[in-house]
Amino acid sequence: MKSDQLWIAPRVRESKQPVVALESTIIAHGMPYPVNVETALAVERIVAAQGATPATLGILDGRIIVGLSTDEIERIATAGGVLKACERDIPIAVAHGANAATTAGASLAIAAAAGIAVFVTGGIGAVGPQASTDFDVSADLPAIAEYPVITVCAGAKAFMDIGATLEWLETHRVPVATWGSDEFPLFYSRRSGFSSGWRVESAAEVAAVHQAKRRLGLDGGLLVAVPLPEEQALPEEMTHSAIRESLRQAGEAGISGKALTPFLLSRIKELTGGRSLESNIALIRNNARVGGQIAAALAY
Ligand code: PSU
Ligand code: MN
């Protein structure tokens, strides 16, 4: 993607601080109004508190915007018909002059074009639970592998196949760090039972590995998975049973493709009496703090 095709907010373009990119699908399709807007703005403040400049990404009237204003975040959260754009949808949204929220993968493509080194999301899309038969592998994964950006997440969304996702990341040469833990986290819960083999304790360590990778001339990204705080985590059994039931309902309703993730997030919220949404808010805030620290460490 060409950087001269981006609308970079002056606040971001002129920033003397490191920039942290944030996605907007979580705002438009991942959380209900008004907590989506409250969370998006809180996440920006948390990034700023670490000494970094937040830039929420999205497409409005066909313009790819790096650094949505508060009004624009409100618009992407409330306007009808906002598309969920993964990377392949970006030219469609641009040509149609449409409004679109960008997924993690689409956001990584834009962040890379804008020269932003750190990207924060909630949980990445990953290898789906039936990928061996339906080929549902999120376009987030190849974007993480391809672009020279550090992605900070709370793991893959919990209804993905975590073991297969870690295998995919190994095959595609993505270093995967787990933050202060030996285990890859499970989005709503802290433990998945899988290890990535690389535990990190500090933002400086992540920054050093990213810089070594660049120096070595090795392309592509790096994934940091941060377990959400214990107090806001769902008990693993609650996570697993809500996922089982919501996957069953998705199968019954014939939901597939890009509608699946928003459907599951909303079903899981109902099945957990709103607790999964609280976890989702807590984990993205937590990721923003870590992402801000990593960006600051890179600039140091
Ligand atoms: N993280 C969240 N909520 C979300 C998403 C991530 O906490 O809604 C979004 C991201 O934009 C991610 C997308 O890229 O879900 C993945 O969708 P899919 O599984 O269809 O690739
Ligand atoms: Mn998918």
mmCIF file of C-alpha atoms and ligand atoms in Angstrom:
data_model
loop_
_atom_site.group_PDB
_atom_site.id
_atom_site.type_symbol
_atom_site.label_atom_id
_atom_site.label_comp_id
_atom_site.label_asym_id
_atom_site.label_seq_id
_atom_site.Cartn_x
_atom_site.Cartn_y
_atom_site.Cartn_z
ATOM 1 C CA MET A 1 0.000 0.000 0.000
ATOM 2 C CA LYS A 2 1.274 3.465 -0.866
ATOM 3 C CA SER A 3 1.645 5.987 1.926
ATOM 4 C CA ASP A 4 0.514 8.875 -0.298
ATOM 5 C CA GLN A 5 -2.934 7.256 -0.391
ATOM 6 C CA LEU A 6 -3.399 7.637 3.367
ATOM 7 C CA TRP A 7 -5.029 10.544 5.202
ATOM 8 C CA ILE A 8 -2.729 10.907 8.162
ATOM 9 C CA ALA A 9 -4.092 13.225 10.857
ATOM 10 C CA PRO A 10 -1.725 16.169 11.528
ATOM 11 C CA ARG A 11 -1.682 15.125 15.213
ATOM 12 C CA VAL A 12 -0.133 11.820 14.105
ATOM 13 C CA ARG A 13 2.014 13.080 11.232
ATOM 14 C CA GLU A 14 3.625 15.770 13.360
ATOM 15 C CA SER A 15 3.982 13.681 16.508
ATOM 16 C CA LYS A 16 7.454 13.540 18.006
ATOM 17 C CA GLN A 17 6.461 10.431 19.925
ATOM 18 C CA PRO A 18 6.287 6.833 18.688
ATOM 19 C CA VAL A 19 2.874 6.002 17.231
ATOM 20 C CA VAL A 20 0.660 3.040 18.153
ATOM 21 C CA ALA A 21 -1.936 1.936 15.594
ATOM 22 C CA LEU A 22 -5.374 0.748 16.743
ATOM 23 C CA GLU A 23 -8.044 -1.025 14.710
ATOM 24 C CA SER A 24 -11.712 -0.152 14.320
ATOM 25 C CA THR A 25 -13.515 -3.452 13.667
ATOM 26 C CA ILE A 26 -13.609 -3.990 17.411
ATOM 27 C CA ILE A 27 -15.443 -0.623 17.600
ATOM 28 C CA ALA A 28 -17.931 -1.152 14.760
ATOM 29 C CA HIS A 29 -18.475 -4.915 14.928
ATOM 30 C CA GLY A 30 -16.911 -6.220 18.124
ATOM 31 C CA MET A 31 -18.678 -4.313 20.889
ATOM 32 C CA PRO A 32 -22.101 -2.699 21.391
ATOM 33 C CA TYR A 33 -22.651 1.071 21.564
ATOM 34 C CA PRO A 34 -21.757 3.040 23.675
ATOM 35 C CA VAL A 35 -19.100 0.889 25.375
ATOM 36 C CA ASN A 36 -17.362 0.542 22.005
ATOM 37 C CA VAL A 37 -16.753 4.307 21.839
ATOM 38 C CA GLU A 38 -15.886 4.576 25.534
ATOM 39 C CA THR A 39 -13.407 1.713 25.167
ATOM 40 C CA ALA A 40 -11.845 3.114 21.973
ATOM 41 C CA LEU A 41 -11.270 6.478 23.647
ATOM 42 C CA ALA A 42 -9.995 4.895 26.867
ATOM 43 C CA VAL A 43 -7.548 2.783 24.861
ATOM 44 C CA GLU A 44 -6.230 5.939 23.165
ATOM 45 C CA ARG A 45 -5.726 7.618 26.559
ATOM 46 C CA ILE A 46 -3.878 4.575 27.908
ATOM 47 C CA VAL A 47 -1.509 4.581 24.910
ATOM 48 C CA ALA A 48 -0.916 8.307 25.397
ATOM 49 C CA ALA A 49 -0.167 7.774 29.104
ATOM 50 C CA GLN A 50 2.784 5.549 28.094
ATOM 51 C CA GLY A 51 4.346 8.361 26.064
ATOM 52 C CA ALA A 52 3.077 7.228 22.654
ATOM 53 C CA THR A 53 0.645 8.746 20.150
ATOM 54 C CA PRO A 54 -2.461 6.651 19.427
ATOM 55 C CA ALA A 55 -3.749 6.412 15.847
ATOM 56 C CA THR A 56 -7.049 4.609 15.356
ATOM 57 C CA LEU A 57 -7.416 3.461 11.746
ATOM 58 C CA GLY A 58 -10.537 3.316 9.617
ATOM 59 C CA ILE A 59 -12.064 4.219 6.249
ATOM 60 C CA LEU A 60 -14.585 7.071 5.978
ATOM 61 C CA ASP A 61 -16.118 8.151 2.663
ATOM 62 C CA GLY A 62 -13.496 6.023 0.928
ATOM 63 C CA ARG A 63 -10.565 7.747 2.654
ATOM 64 C CA ILE A 64 -8.106 5.620 4.581
ATOM 65 C CA ILE A 65 -7.627 7.575 7.804
ATOM 66 C CA VAL A 66 -4.669 7.164 10.163
ATOM 67 C CA GLY A 67 -5.712 8.814 13.419
ATOM 68 C CA LEU A 68 -9.521 9.057 13.567
ATOM 69 C CA SER A 69 -10.797 12.024 15.576
ATOM 70 C CA THR A 70 -13.235 11.500 18.453
ATOM 71 C CA ASP A 71 -16.115 12.481 16.139
ATOM 72 C CA GLU A 72 -14.900 10.038 13.515
ATOM 73 C CA ILE A 73 -14.674 7.232 16.082
ATOM 74 C CA GLU A 74 -18.253 8.052 17.078
ATOM 75 C CA ARG A 75 -19.233 7.927 13.402
ATOM 76 C CA ILE A 76 -17.656 4.542 12.739
ATOM 77 C CA ALA A 77 -19.370 3.255 15.896
ATOM 78 C CA THR A 78 -22.837 4.509 15.032
ATOM 79 C CA ALA A 79 -23.228 4.900 11.251
ATOM 80 C CA GLY A 80 -25.362 2.258 9.542
ATOM 81 C CA GLY A 81 -23.785 -0.059 6.977
ATOM 82 C CA VAL A 82 -20.167 0.285 8.098
ATOM 83 C CA LEU A 83 -18.310 -2.532 6.328
ATOM 84 C CA LYS A 84 -15.911 -4.894 8.041
ATOM 85 C CA ALA A 85 -12.863 -4.494 5.820
ATOM 86 C CA CYS A 86 -10.130 -7.051 5.806
ATOM 87 C CA GLU A 87 -7.176 -6.213 3.571
ATOM 88 C CA ARG A 88 -8.781 -7.388 0.320
ATOM 89 C CA ASP A 89 -11.787 -5.145 0.950
ATOM 90 C CA ILE A 90 -9.763 -1.919 1.236
ATOM 91 C CA PRO A 91 -9.797 -1.130 -2.514
ATOM 92 C CA ILE A 92 -13.524 -1.898 -2.670
ATOM 93 C CA ALA A 93 -14.274 0.495 0.209
ATOM 94 C CA VAL A 94 -12.040 3.161 -1.368
ATOM 95 C CA ALA A 95 -13.564 2.835 -4.855
ATOM 96 C CA HIS A 96 -17.104 2.955 -3.449
ATOM 97 C CA GLY A 97 -16.391 5.922 -1.190
ATOM 98 C CA ALA A 98 -17.665 3.734 1.627
ATOM 99 C CA ASN A 99 -17.290 3.702 5.400
ATOM 100 C CA ALA A 100 -15.402 0.688 6.692
ATOM 101 C CA ALA A 101 -13.911 -0.492 9.928
ATOM 102 C CA THR A 102 -10.540 -2.164 9.467
ATOM 103 C CA THR A 103 -9.730 -5.603 10.861
ATOM 104 C CA ALA A 104 -6.393 -6.360 12.468
ATOM 105 C CA GLY A 105 -5.006 -7.575 9.130
ATOM 106 C CA ALA A 106 -6.218 -4.513 7.207
ATOM 107 C CA SER A 107 -4.932 -2.264 9.991
ATOM 108 C CA LEU A 108 -1.487 -3.883 9.797
ATOM 109 C CA ALA A 109 -1.302 -3.162 6.045
ATOM 110 C CA ILE A 110 -2.170 0.498 6.716
ATOM 111 C CA ALA A 111 0.149 0.784 9.734
ATOM 112 C CA ALA A 112 3.059 -0.589 7.698
ATOM 113 C CA ALA A 113 2.401 1.915 4.897
ATOM 114 C CA ALA A 114 2.311 4.720 7.471
ATOM 115 C CA GLY A 115 5.593 3.557 9.024
ATOM 116 C CA ILE A 116 4.009 2.657 12.374
ATOM 117 C CA ALA A 117 5.854 -0.094 14.269
ATOM 118 C CA VAL A 118 3.327 -1.149 16.910
ATOM 119 C CA PHE A 119 -0.296 -2.242 16.527
ATOM 120 C CA VAL A 120 -2.702 -3.086 19.348
ATOM 121 C CA THR A 121 -5.851 -5.200 19.057
ATOM 122 C CA GLY A 122 -7.984 -7.355 21.366
ATOM 123 C CA GLY A 123 -7.735 -10.892 20.077
ATOM 124 C CA ILE A 124 -6.460 -11.685 16.611
ATOM 125 C CA GLY A 125 -8.394 -13.712 14.089
ATOM 126 C CA ALA A 126 -6.638 -17.026 13.596
ATOM 127 C CA VAL A 127 -7.055 -20.600 12.395
ATOM 128 C CA GLY A 128 -10.763 -21.349 12.777
ATOM 129 C CA PRO A 129 -12.039 -24.382 14.674
ATOM 130 C CA GLN A 130 -12.934 -26.306 11.495
ATOM 131 C CA ALA A 131 -10.183 -24.984 9.239
ATOM 132 C CA SER A 132 -9.189 -28.469 8.108
ATOM 133 C CA THR A 133 -12.520 -28.724 6.287
ATOM 134 C CA ASP A 134 -13.743 -25.138 5.732
ATOM 135 C CA PHE A 135 -10.359 -23.372 5.212
ATOM 136 C CA ASP A 136 -11.353 -20.555 7.610
ATOM 137 C CA VAL A 137 -7.978 -19.006 8.372
ATOM 138 C CA SER A 138 -8.212 -15.312 9.249
ATOM 139 C CA ALA A 139 -6.438 -12.850 6.957
ATOM 140 C CA ASP A 140 -5.026 -11.391 10.189
ATOM 141 C CA LEU A 141 -2.410 -14.174 10.240
ATOM 142 C CA PRO A 142 -0.707 -13.548 6.876
ATOM 143 C CA ALA A 143 -0.707 -9.804 7.657
ATOM 144 C CA ILE A 144 1.037 -10.436 10.994
ATOM 145 C CA ALA A 145 3.579 -12.580 9.158
ATOM 146 C CA GLU A 146 4.160 -10.137 6.303
ATOM 147 C CA TYR A 147 4.275 -6.591 7.689
ATOM 148 C CA PRO A 148 7.170 -5.296 9.822
ATOM 149 C CA VAL A 149 4.893 -4.385 12.726
ATOM 150 C CA ILE A 150 4.657 -5.680 16.304
ATOM 151 C CA THR A 151 1.103 -6.878 17.017
ATOM 152 C CA VAL A 152 0.025 -6.791 20.661
ATOM 153 C CA CYS A 153 -3.015 -8.942 21.486
ATOM 154 C CA ALA A 154 -4.519 -11.089 24.250
ATOM 155 C CA GLY A 155 -4.045 -14.194 22.142
ATOM 156 C CA ALA A 156 -6.311 -15.360 19.362
ATOM 157 C CA LYS A 157 -10.024 -15.059 19.923
ATOM 158 C CA ALA A 158 -10.907 -17.938 22.212
ATOM 159 C CA PHE A 159 -13.089 -19.770 19.701
ATOM 160 C CA MET A 160 -10.143 -20.272 17.350
ATOM 161 C CA ASP A 161 -7.982 -23.394 17.193
ATOM 162 C CA ILE A 162 -5.082 -22.211 19.352
ATOM 163 C CA GLY A 163 -2.759 -25.146 18.700
ATOM 164 C CA ALA A 164 -3.210 -24.879 14.934
ATOM 165 C CA THR A 165 -2.735 -21.106 15.113
ATOM 166 C CA LEU A 166 0.615 -21.465 16.882
ATOM 167 C CA GLU A 167 1.677 -24.038 14.285
ATOM 168 C CA TRP A 168 0.678 -21.629 11.490
ATOM 169 C CA LEU A 169 2.709 -18.838 13.075
ATOM 170 C CA GLU A 170 5.751 -21.093 13.362
ATOM 171 C CA THR A 171 5.459 -22.190 9.734
ATOM 172 C CA HIS A 172 5.253 -18.551 8.648
ATOM 173 C CA ARG A 173 8.259 -17.576 10.776
ATOM 174 C CA VAL A 174 6.531 -15.248 13.229
ATOM 175 C CA PRO A 175 8.228 -14.935 16.633
ATOM 176 C CA VAL A 176 5.488 -15.254 19.288
ATOM 177 C CA ALA A 177 6.103 -13.837 22.745
ATOM 178 C CA THR A 178 3.939 -14.483 25.797
ATOM 179 C CA TRP A 179 3.973 -11.579 28.214
ATOM 180 C CA GLY A 180 5.005 -12.580 31.762
ATOM 181 C CA SER A 181 3.647 -16.081 31.240
ATOM 182 C CA ASP A 182 4.725 -19.472 29.908
ATOM 183 C CA GLU A 183 1.350 -20.010 28.294
ATOM 184 C CA PHE A 184 -0.289 -18.453 25.274
ATOM 185 C CA PRO A 185 -3.398 -16.715 26.665
ATOM 186 C CA LEU A 186 -6.976 -17.567 25.674
ATOM 187 C CA PHE A 187 -8.411 -14.065 25.145
ATOM 188 C CA TYR A 188 -11.150 -14.108 27.855
ATOM 189 C CA SER A 189 -9.045 -16.441 30.006
ATOM 190 C CA ARG A 190 -5.374 -16.453 30.931
ATOM 191 C CA ARG A 191 -4.443 -19.991 30.060
ATOM 192 C CA SER A 192 -4.850 -22.014 26.879
ATOM 193 C CA GLY A 193 -2.684 -25.011 27.656
ATOM 194 C CA PHE A 194 -0.337 -24.074 24.783
ATOM 195 C CA SER A 195 3.108 -22.552 24.988
ATOM 196 C CA SER A 196 4.777 -20.372 22.371
ATOM 197 C CA GLY A 197 8.245 -21.108 23.712
ATOM 198 C CA TRP A 198 9.217 -17.454 24.218
ATOM 199 C CA ARG A 199 8.312 -15.736 27.471
ATOM 200 C CA VAL A 200 9.091 -12.012 27.771
ATOM 201 C CA GLU A 201 9.220 -9.919 30.910
ATOM 202 C CA SER A 202 9.699 -6.424 29.525
ATOM 203 C CA ALA A 203 8.900 -4.043 26.714
ATOM 204 C CA ALA A 204 12.634 -3.509 26.232
ATOM 205 C CA GLU A 205 13.093 -7.204 25.419
ATOM 206 C CA VAL A 206 10.365 -7.124 22.771
ATOM 207 C CA ALA A 207 11.878 -3.953 21.301
ATOM 208 C CA ALA A 208 15.360 -5.525 21.226
ATOM 209 C CA VAL A 209 14.136 -8.606 19.357
ATOM 210 C CA HIS A 210 12.183 -6.493 16.871
ATOM 211 C CA GLN A 211 15.271 -4.366 16.265
ATOM 212 C CA ALA A 212 17.485 -7.437 15.889
ATOM 213 C CA LYS A 213 15.052 -8.830 13.347
ATOM 214 C CA ARG A 214 15.213 -5.598 11.339
ATOM 215 C CA ARG A 215 19.024 -5.455 11.563
ATOM 216 C CA LEU A 216 19.269 -9.017 10.325
ATOM 217 C CA GLY A 217 17.165 -8.102 7.340
ATOM 218 C CA LEU A 218 14.439 -10.544 8.322
ATOM 219 C CA ASP A 219 11.070 -9.370 7.101
ATOM 220 C CA GLY A 220 7.720 -9.522 8.723
ATOM 221 C CA GLY A 221 6.151 -9.058 12.111
ATOM 222 C CA LEU A 222 6.237 -10.222 15.650
ATOM 223 C CA LEU A 223 3.317 -11.197 17.866
ATOM 224 C CA VAL A 224 3.060 -10.403 21.579
ATOM 225 C CA ALA A 225 0.291 -12.164 23.502
ATOM 226 C CA VAL A 226 -0.640 -10.597 26.831
ATOM 227 C CA PRO A 227 -2.815 -12.489 29.331
ATOM 228 C CA LEU A 228 -5.581 -10.268 30.678
ATOM 229 C CA PRO A 229 -5.538 -9.435 34.409
ATOM 230 C CA GLU A 230 -6.664 -12.317 36.644
ATOM 231 C CA GLU A 231 -9.485 -10.285 38.240
ATOM 232 C CA GLN A 232 -11.184 -9.707 34.882
ATOM 233 C CA ALA A 233 -10.568 -13.129 33.373
ATOM 234 C CA LEU A 234 -13.413 -15.589 32.842
ATOM 235 C CA PRO A 235 -13.050 -19.008 34.439
ATOM 236 C CA GLU A 236 -11.765 -21.317 31.680
ATOM 237 C CA GLU A 237 -14.780 -23.617 31.963
ATOM 238 C CA MET A 238 -17.132 -20.661 31.399
ATOM 239 C CA THR A 239 -15.147 -19.635 28.324
ATOM 240 C CA HIS A 240 -15.165 -23.166 26.900
ATOM 241 C CA SER A 241 -18.848 -23.831 27.499
ATOM 242 C CA ALA A 242 -19.948 -20.447 26.079
ATOM 243 C CA ILE A 243 -17.831 -21.141 22.995
ATOM 244 C CA ARG A 244 -19.248 -24.645 22.525
ATOM 245 C CA GLU A 245 -22.811 -23.343 22.692
ATOM 246 C CA SER A 246 -22.220 -20.285 20.480
ATOM 247 C CA LEU A 247 -20.469 -22.414 17.828
ATOM 248 C CA ARG A 248 -23.464 -24.754 17.890
ATOM 249 C CA GLN A 249 -25.832 -21.803 17.384
ATOM 250 C CA ALA A 250 -23.679 -20.437 14.542
ATOM 251 C CA GLY A 251 -23.815 -23.834 12.808
ATOM 252 C CA GLU A 252 -27.591 -24.002 13.261
ATOM 253 C CA ALA A 253 -28.062 -20.471 11.888
ATOM 254 C CA GLY A 254 -25.678 -21.173 8.991
ATOM 255 C CA ILE A 255 -23.380 -18.236 9.868
ATOM 256 C CA SER A 256 -20.010 -18.248 8.112
ATOM 257 C CA GLY A 257 -17.349 -15.999 6.587
ATOM 258 C CA LYS A 258 -16.698 -12.618 8.104
ATOM 259 C CA ALA A 259 -20.061 -12.578 9.886
ATOM 260 C CA LEU A 260 -18.925 -15.436 12.116
ATOM 261 C CA THR A 261 -16.620 -13.564 14.508
ATOM 262 C CA PRO A 262 -19.120 -10.740 15.301
ATOM 263 C CA PHE A 263 -21.891 -13.356 15.734
ATOM 264 C CA LEU A 264 -19.829 -15.439 18.145
ATOM 265 C CA LEU A 265 -18.667 -12.415 20.162
ATOM 266 C CA SER A 266 -22.255 -11.316 20.637
ATOM 267 C CA ARG A 267 -23.565 -14.828 21.475
ATOM 268 C CA ILE A 268 -20.777 -15.391 23.986
ATOM 269 C CA LYS A 269 -21.649 -12.075 25.627
ATOM 270 C CA GLU A 270 -25.285 -13.204 26.073
ATOM 271 C CA LEU A 271 -24.273 -16.660 27.299
ATOM 272 C CA THR A 272 -21.909 -15.236 29.936
ATOM 273 C CA GLY A 273 -24.375 -12.601 31.129
ATOM 274 C CA GLY A 274 -22.173 -9.790 29.825
ATOM 275 C CA ARG A 275 -19.012 -11.007 31.529
ATOM 276 C CA SER A 276 -17.186 -11.728 28.273
ATOM 277 C CA LEU A 277 -17.679 -8.104 27.213
ATOM 278 C CA GLU A 278 -16.151 -6.932 30.499
ATOM 279 C CA SER A 279 -13.192 -9.241 29.862
ATOM 280 C CA ASN A 280 -12.890 -7.956 26.294
ATOM 281 C CA ILE A 281 -12.777 -4.356 27.529
ATOM 282 C CA ALA A 282 -10.230 -5.219 30.220
ATOM 283 C CA LEU A 283 -7.958 -7.082 27.844
ATOM 284 C CA ILE A 284 -7.801 -4.413 25.164
ATOM 285 C CA ARG A 285 -7.054 -1.769 27.784
ATOM 286 C CA ASN A 286 -4.312 -3.988 29.142
ATOM 287 C CA ASN A 287 -2.930 -4.568 25.634
ATOM 288 C CA ALA A 288 -2.900 -0.808 25.031
ATOM 289 C CA ARG A 289 -0.725 -0.300 28.096
ATOM 290 C CA VAL A 290 1.763 -2.946 26.938
ATOM 291 C CA GLY A 291 1.700 -1.684 23.330
ATOM 292 C CA GLY A 292 2.379 1.862 24.497
ATOM 293 C CA GLN A 293 5.311 0.626 26.576
ATOM 294 C CA ILE A 294 6.758 -1.319 23.635
ATOM 295 C CA ALA A 295 6.452 1.709 21.336
ATOM 296 C CA ALA A 296 8.194 3.852 23.951
ATOM 297 C CA ALA A 297 10.940 1.215 24.338
ATOM 298 C CA LEU A 298 11.486 1.140 20.553
ATOM 299 C CA ALA A 299 11.920 4.898 20.474
ATOM 300 C CA TYR A 300 14.348 4.878 23.382
HETATM 301 N N1 PSU B 1 -10.478 -8.310 18.812
HETATM 302 C C1 PSU B 1 -11.557 -8.094 19.583
HETATM 303 N N2 PSU B 1 -12.768 -7.915 18.954
HETATM 304 C C2 PSU B 1 -12.875 -7.898 17.572
HETATM 305 C C3 PSU B 1 -11.713 -8.128 16.777
HETATM 306 C C4 PSU B 1 -10.541 -8.324 17.454
HETATM 307 O O1 PSU B 1 -11.451 -8.079 20.805
HETATM 308 O O2 PSU B 1 -13.962 -7.689 17.061
HETATM 309 C C5 PSU B 1 -11.794 -8.113 15.258
HETATM 310 C C6 PSU B 1 -10.424 -7.724 14.685
HETATM 311 O O3 PSU B 1 -10.630 -6.620 13.831
HETATM 312 C C7 PSU B 1 -9.976 -8.927 13.917
HETATM 313 C C8 PSU B 1 -11.275 -9.508 13.460
HETATM 314 O O4 PSU B 1 -9.131 -8.590 12.850
HETATM 315 O O5 PSU B 1 -12.078 -9.382 14.638
HETATM 316 C C9 PSU B 1 -11.078 -10.921 12.975
HETATM 317 O O6 PSU B 1 -12.156 -11.300 12.196
HETATM 318 P P1 PSU B 1 -12.099 -12.711 11.404
HETATM 319 O O7 PSU B 1 -12.055 -13.745 12.490
HETATM 320 O O8 PSU B 1 -13.386 -12.725 10.609
HETATM 321 O O9 PSU B 1 -10.876 -12.674 10.543
HETATM 322 MN MN MN B 2 -12.665 -16.094 9.340
#
